Amino acid sequence: MALLDVTRSCLDSISQISDHLEGSVLYLDAGCVESFQILGGFPLLLDLGVHVVCSLENMTSLDAVIDWNPASAKKLVVITSRLLSDAHRYILRCLTTHQGVRHCRIFTSISEIAHSAYPDSPLGPDAFHEYESLLVQDYEELVKKGGKKAVPSEDRNLEKYISSEDEGWSRLTSSEEDITQLEASPSGRDSYEDILTSHREDVGQKLVVSVHHFPMILCPFSPRVFVLPSEGLIAEACLSAESVDSLSPGLPPLYIGMPPDGDDIPPGATLTAHFLYHFAAKMDLKMEIFSIGDLSKTVGKILTDMSSLYDVGRRKKSAGLLLVDRTLDLLTPCCHGDSLVDRMFLSLPRRKRTSPVSHVKGPETSLRHGPRICRRAPLDVRIPLAEILTEDGGKADKFRLGERIEVFLSGWNSGSSTPQNFDKGGESNRDQNLQSPIYDPELLSGCFVSSENFRGTSYLEAILDRKTKDGTVLIKKWLQETMRKESVVVNGKIRPGFPTKLELESMIKALSKSQTCLLRNKGVLQLAAAATVAIEELNSTRWDAFLSAEKILRASAEDTSQGLAAQIVDLINKSVLAVKSDSSKGILSFQDALLLTITGYILAGENFPTSGSDGPFSWQEEHFMKEAITDAILENPVDGKLNFLHGLIEELQTNRDRIKLKGTKVMGSMEIKDDDFDDQWESWGDEDADINTTSEEVYDDMQLKLELRDRVDNLFKTLHKLSGTKKRNLLLKETLNSENILNGDQYANKGVLYKLLARILNKHDLPNLEYHSSTMGRLFKSGFGRFGLGQAKPTLADQNVILVFVIGGINGLEVREAQEALSESGRPDIELIVGGTTFLTPDDMFDLLLGDSAYV
């Protein structure tokens, strides 16, 4: 039987809808663009006959220019990773732009049942058919009122209709701005009038709309590793409501032994369960479901109920599904492990997010207690390949290509009243064009593509299984073999062993001199360019500084709580000194020190669970840490993304400026000469005013310090949560007891995912691992068991396919450790697939725990 391949399954799913895609104008939302980008699906779309691929959120009038004939587009296809109600306004804009469209097919990654179950969705159990009729009705209303500037009235008409149906619809924004730009020139006005005329002539031809479910919208990093797109609803959906046991809407609740049920089930749990069910169906798998963690048990129960309804009698390949809560192991994604992929994702810039999509109708409904969403960082990294290829490191070559793109696109910008001027040497024009809304510098950046391979081996799959040094050496080997194949010689000698940044860049430039060679080997060249960013001095120094600090914290955690607290205080003070002295790059910042404080508290919770009444440290130890953090915030500028300081950043900056100004005045007064003594009599009468001003400043300063202390106290309440409850520590101790597997630091420093798989594959008992029996299984166990027909409880180790899904996200280190656990088990017959809600870096964890996405 063929091995499972997530990447191939995603591409096959696209091919299965080829009849709908052929000859169509295709619109993808931000989540789908992210998925197709990593999947490498855009060439396949063009092979299947798609006329053009456009962005759903960033639709422009240029999209209508298909085959040099605006009326040529007869078929419109939209693929979205969000609710139909969220995409509704964008779909209407597409239909009003492409006036010749008579068939509109919409594919959504959210299933029909999930649409009806989502709290803010107005659609019922028959969601797809309901939306088909709604879209046709709204579109026809726009066409009929086209003679009276129909599109700008879109907001009023749609909201009036939708509010009568349900209060959960998204606010439909007006397209008036787009239409105004079209009407700015005579050609634009004529085009707009032609659109309305065409609409009125074709009103008798009813628009045909069909909605379908397309579940395979995901980001496969390799054939056996995947995450969900960051800008899709499933990854953004709330995993825990704000409570004493939750940390962030992007993380499951902390383990308390009481899984959420009924109305308390967060929307993210329902959406995750529906995705996993349809994902398994596409992969032709029948799942035996196991879970550990409160939210995972809830997801497992939903999955079991769905499987019991639809999978009876169907013959599929058996597989074991292991669901794990991210909050059972917050330490691993917070730390900087030995993973080249983790270094790349932390070092490379990301694509900017699209404008946020609101799940409520507007500001007037802000008092509604709807579920929050977690705005995650896009997975689409920007690899600076163009910067490496420029000989002088400047923007000259980059500008030449950008200028050509700008000149071509500006010809279609009919709404522009002032034509672009290009001179031969004008730097001002050059800078202006590089900042043009049409020209996007990100078009010249590379990205990861999972389908790129070297002699059948996926590039990303190979480096996911390797440490930083091994992965970088492997990339160097690929480059050398590619150079031999292309008969390319590099200037200078390449030393054996770990490559330097200059060596990788020289090989990249040598292989890029020919455009055909560049296109043939773009996969390995982009990966090598990403490696150069990861190992450059600035990023490498910062990563190594984190590694050193984390080793010190681990060693201190094995000793005493006093030693660990002293190390945390020392890290905070050093981050402050680094800012004051303006020292060399790579030194850890105050935000980095806070991330290390999180690591220290998690380690303290594992090693000193009973040191303090509320937390793992004594009152005196915690007091020293609070004072260090308070002083650091008062003395130095802090990042505005710290959620526990929300609304206090400006006051802190004003206070620092006042202290700085006061210090300057004091220094100036010390330089007053004796000859100026007589002049001071003139200000003698202002002494009372100075006293009053000083008193007010002292009062404001004391108020600010008290407010800041309250905020820091709230921060430490979150740190107490991170140190873990007794129930969670007891769960991990009982489940992951390692005395029968490995001894020593090698096992102790591994993540929870490795420890779980090591015990499972070695067929050790896991007392807290819950098996979710199907309806038929429970019937055999309870009813037929008395007649000797009962079924034995299955185990994960008996399955030839194991799918591990971490609710909340995974990182590269965990993927490598999971493969290590499989290799050490001596079970080559097992196929292991690892998935998660998103791909996490330490910066992402900081945002989830203390940043904009935190409940602190």
CSV table of C-alpha atoms in Angstrom, one decimal, residues 221 336-351 378-384 388 446-449 459-476 478-479 498-499 504 508 523-536 539-540 542-543 811-813 839-844:
chain,number,residue,atom,x,y,z
A,221,PHE,CA,5.7,21.5,5.5
A,336,HIS,CA,15.2,27.9,21.7
A,337,GLY,CA,15.9,24.3,20.7
A,338,ASP,CA,18.4,22.9,18.3
A,339,SER,CA,16.3,23.1,15.1
A,340,LEU,CA,17.3,24.9,11.9
A,341,VAL,CA,13.6,25.3,10.8
A,342,ASP,CA,12.8,27.1,14.1
A,343,ARG,CA,15.8,29.4,13.6
A,344,MET,CA,14.6,30.2,10.0
A,345,PHE,CA,11.0,31.0,11.1
A,346,LEU,CA,12.2,33.2,13.9
A,347,SER,CA,14.8,35.1,11.8
A,348,LEU,CA,12.9,35.6,8.5
A,349,PRO,CA,10.4,38.4,8.1
A,350,ARG,CA,6.8,37.4,7.5
A,351,ARG,CA,4.2,38.6,5.0
A,378,PRO,CA,1.4,34.5,8.9
A,379,LEU,CA,3.4,31.4,8.0
A,380,ASP,CA,4.4,32.8,4.6
A,381,VAL,CA,8.0,33.9,5.3
A,382,ARG,CA,9.8,36.4,3.0
A,383,ILE,CA,13.1,35.0,2.0
A,384,PRO,CA,15.4,37.8,0.8
A,388,ILE,CA,21.7,38.2,-2.0
A,446,GLY,CA,11.1,33.9,-1.9
A,447,CYS,CA,9.1,31.5,0.3
A,448,PHE,CA,9.0,27.9,1.5
A,449,VAL,CA,7.4,25.4,-0.9
A,459,TYR,CA,13.7,19.8,1.1
A,460,LEU,CA,11.6,20.8,4.1
A,461,GLU,CA,11.1,17.2,5.2
A,462,ALA,CA,14.9,16.6,5.2
A,463,ILE,CA,15.8,19.6,7.3
A,464,LEU,CA,12.8,19.2,9.7
A,465,ASP,CA,14.5,16.0,10.9
A,466,ARG,CA,17.9,17.5,11.5
A,467,LYS,CA,19.6,19.8,14.0
A,468,THR,CA,21.0,23.2,13.0
A,469,LYS,CA,24.5,22.1,12.1
A,470,ASP,CA,23.4,18.9,10.3
A,471,GLY,CA,20.7,20.8,8.4
A,472,THR,CA,23.0,23.6,7.2
A,473,VAL,CA,25.7,21.1,6.1
A,474,LEU,CA,23.0,19.2,4.2
A,475,ILE,CA,21.9,22.4,2.4
A,476,LYS,CA,25.6,23.0,1.5
A,478,TRP,CA,22.7,20.0,-2.1
A,479,LEU,CA,24.2,23.2,-3.4
A,498,PHE,CA,29.8,23.8,8.6
A,499,PRO,CA,29.5,26.5,6.0
A,504,LEU,CA,26.5,29.9,1.0
A,508,ILE,CA,23.8,30.9,-4.5
A,523,GLY,CA,13.8,25.4,-4.3
A,524,VAL,CA,17.3,24.8,-3.0
A,525,LEU,CA,18.4,28.3,-3.6
A,526,GLN,CA,15.5,29.8,-1.6
A,527,LEU,CA,16.2,27.3,1.2
A,528,ALA,CA,19.9,28.2,1.2
A,529,ALA,CA,19.0,31.9,1.3
A,530,ALA,CA,16.8,31.3,4.3
A,531,ALA,CA,19.8,29.4,6.0
A,532,THR,CA,22.1,32.4,5.4
A,533,VAL,CA,19.6,34.6,7.3
A,534,ALA,CA,19.4,32.1,10.2
A,535,ILE,CA,23.1,31.7,10.7
A,536,GLU,CA,24.1,35.4,10.2
A,539,ASN,CA,20.4,36.3,14.6
A,540,SER,CA,22.9,33.5,15.6
A,542,ARG,CA,20.8,36.3,19.9
A,543,TRP,CA,19.8,32.6,19.5
A,811,ASN,CA,7.3,23.8,16.5
A,812,GLY,CA,10.2,22.3,14.6
A,813,LEU,CA,12.0,20.8,17.6
A,839,PHE,CA,3.6,26.7,13.8
A,840,LEU,CA,5.0,28.3,16.9
A,841,THR,CA,8.2,30.3,17.6
A,842,PRO,CA,9.3,31.7,20.9
A,843,ASP,CA,8.1,35.1,19.8
A,844,ASP,CA,4.7,33.6,19.0
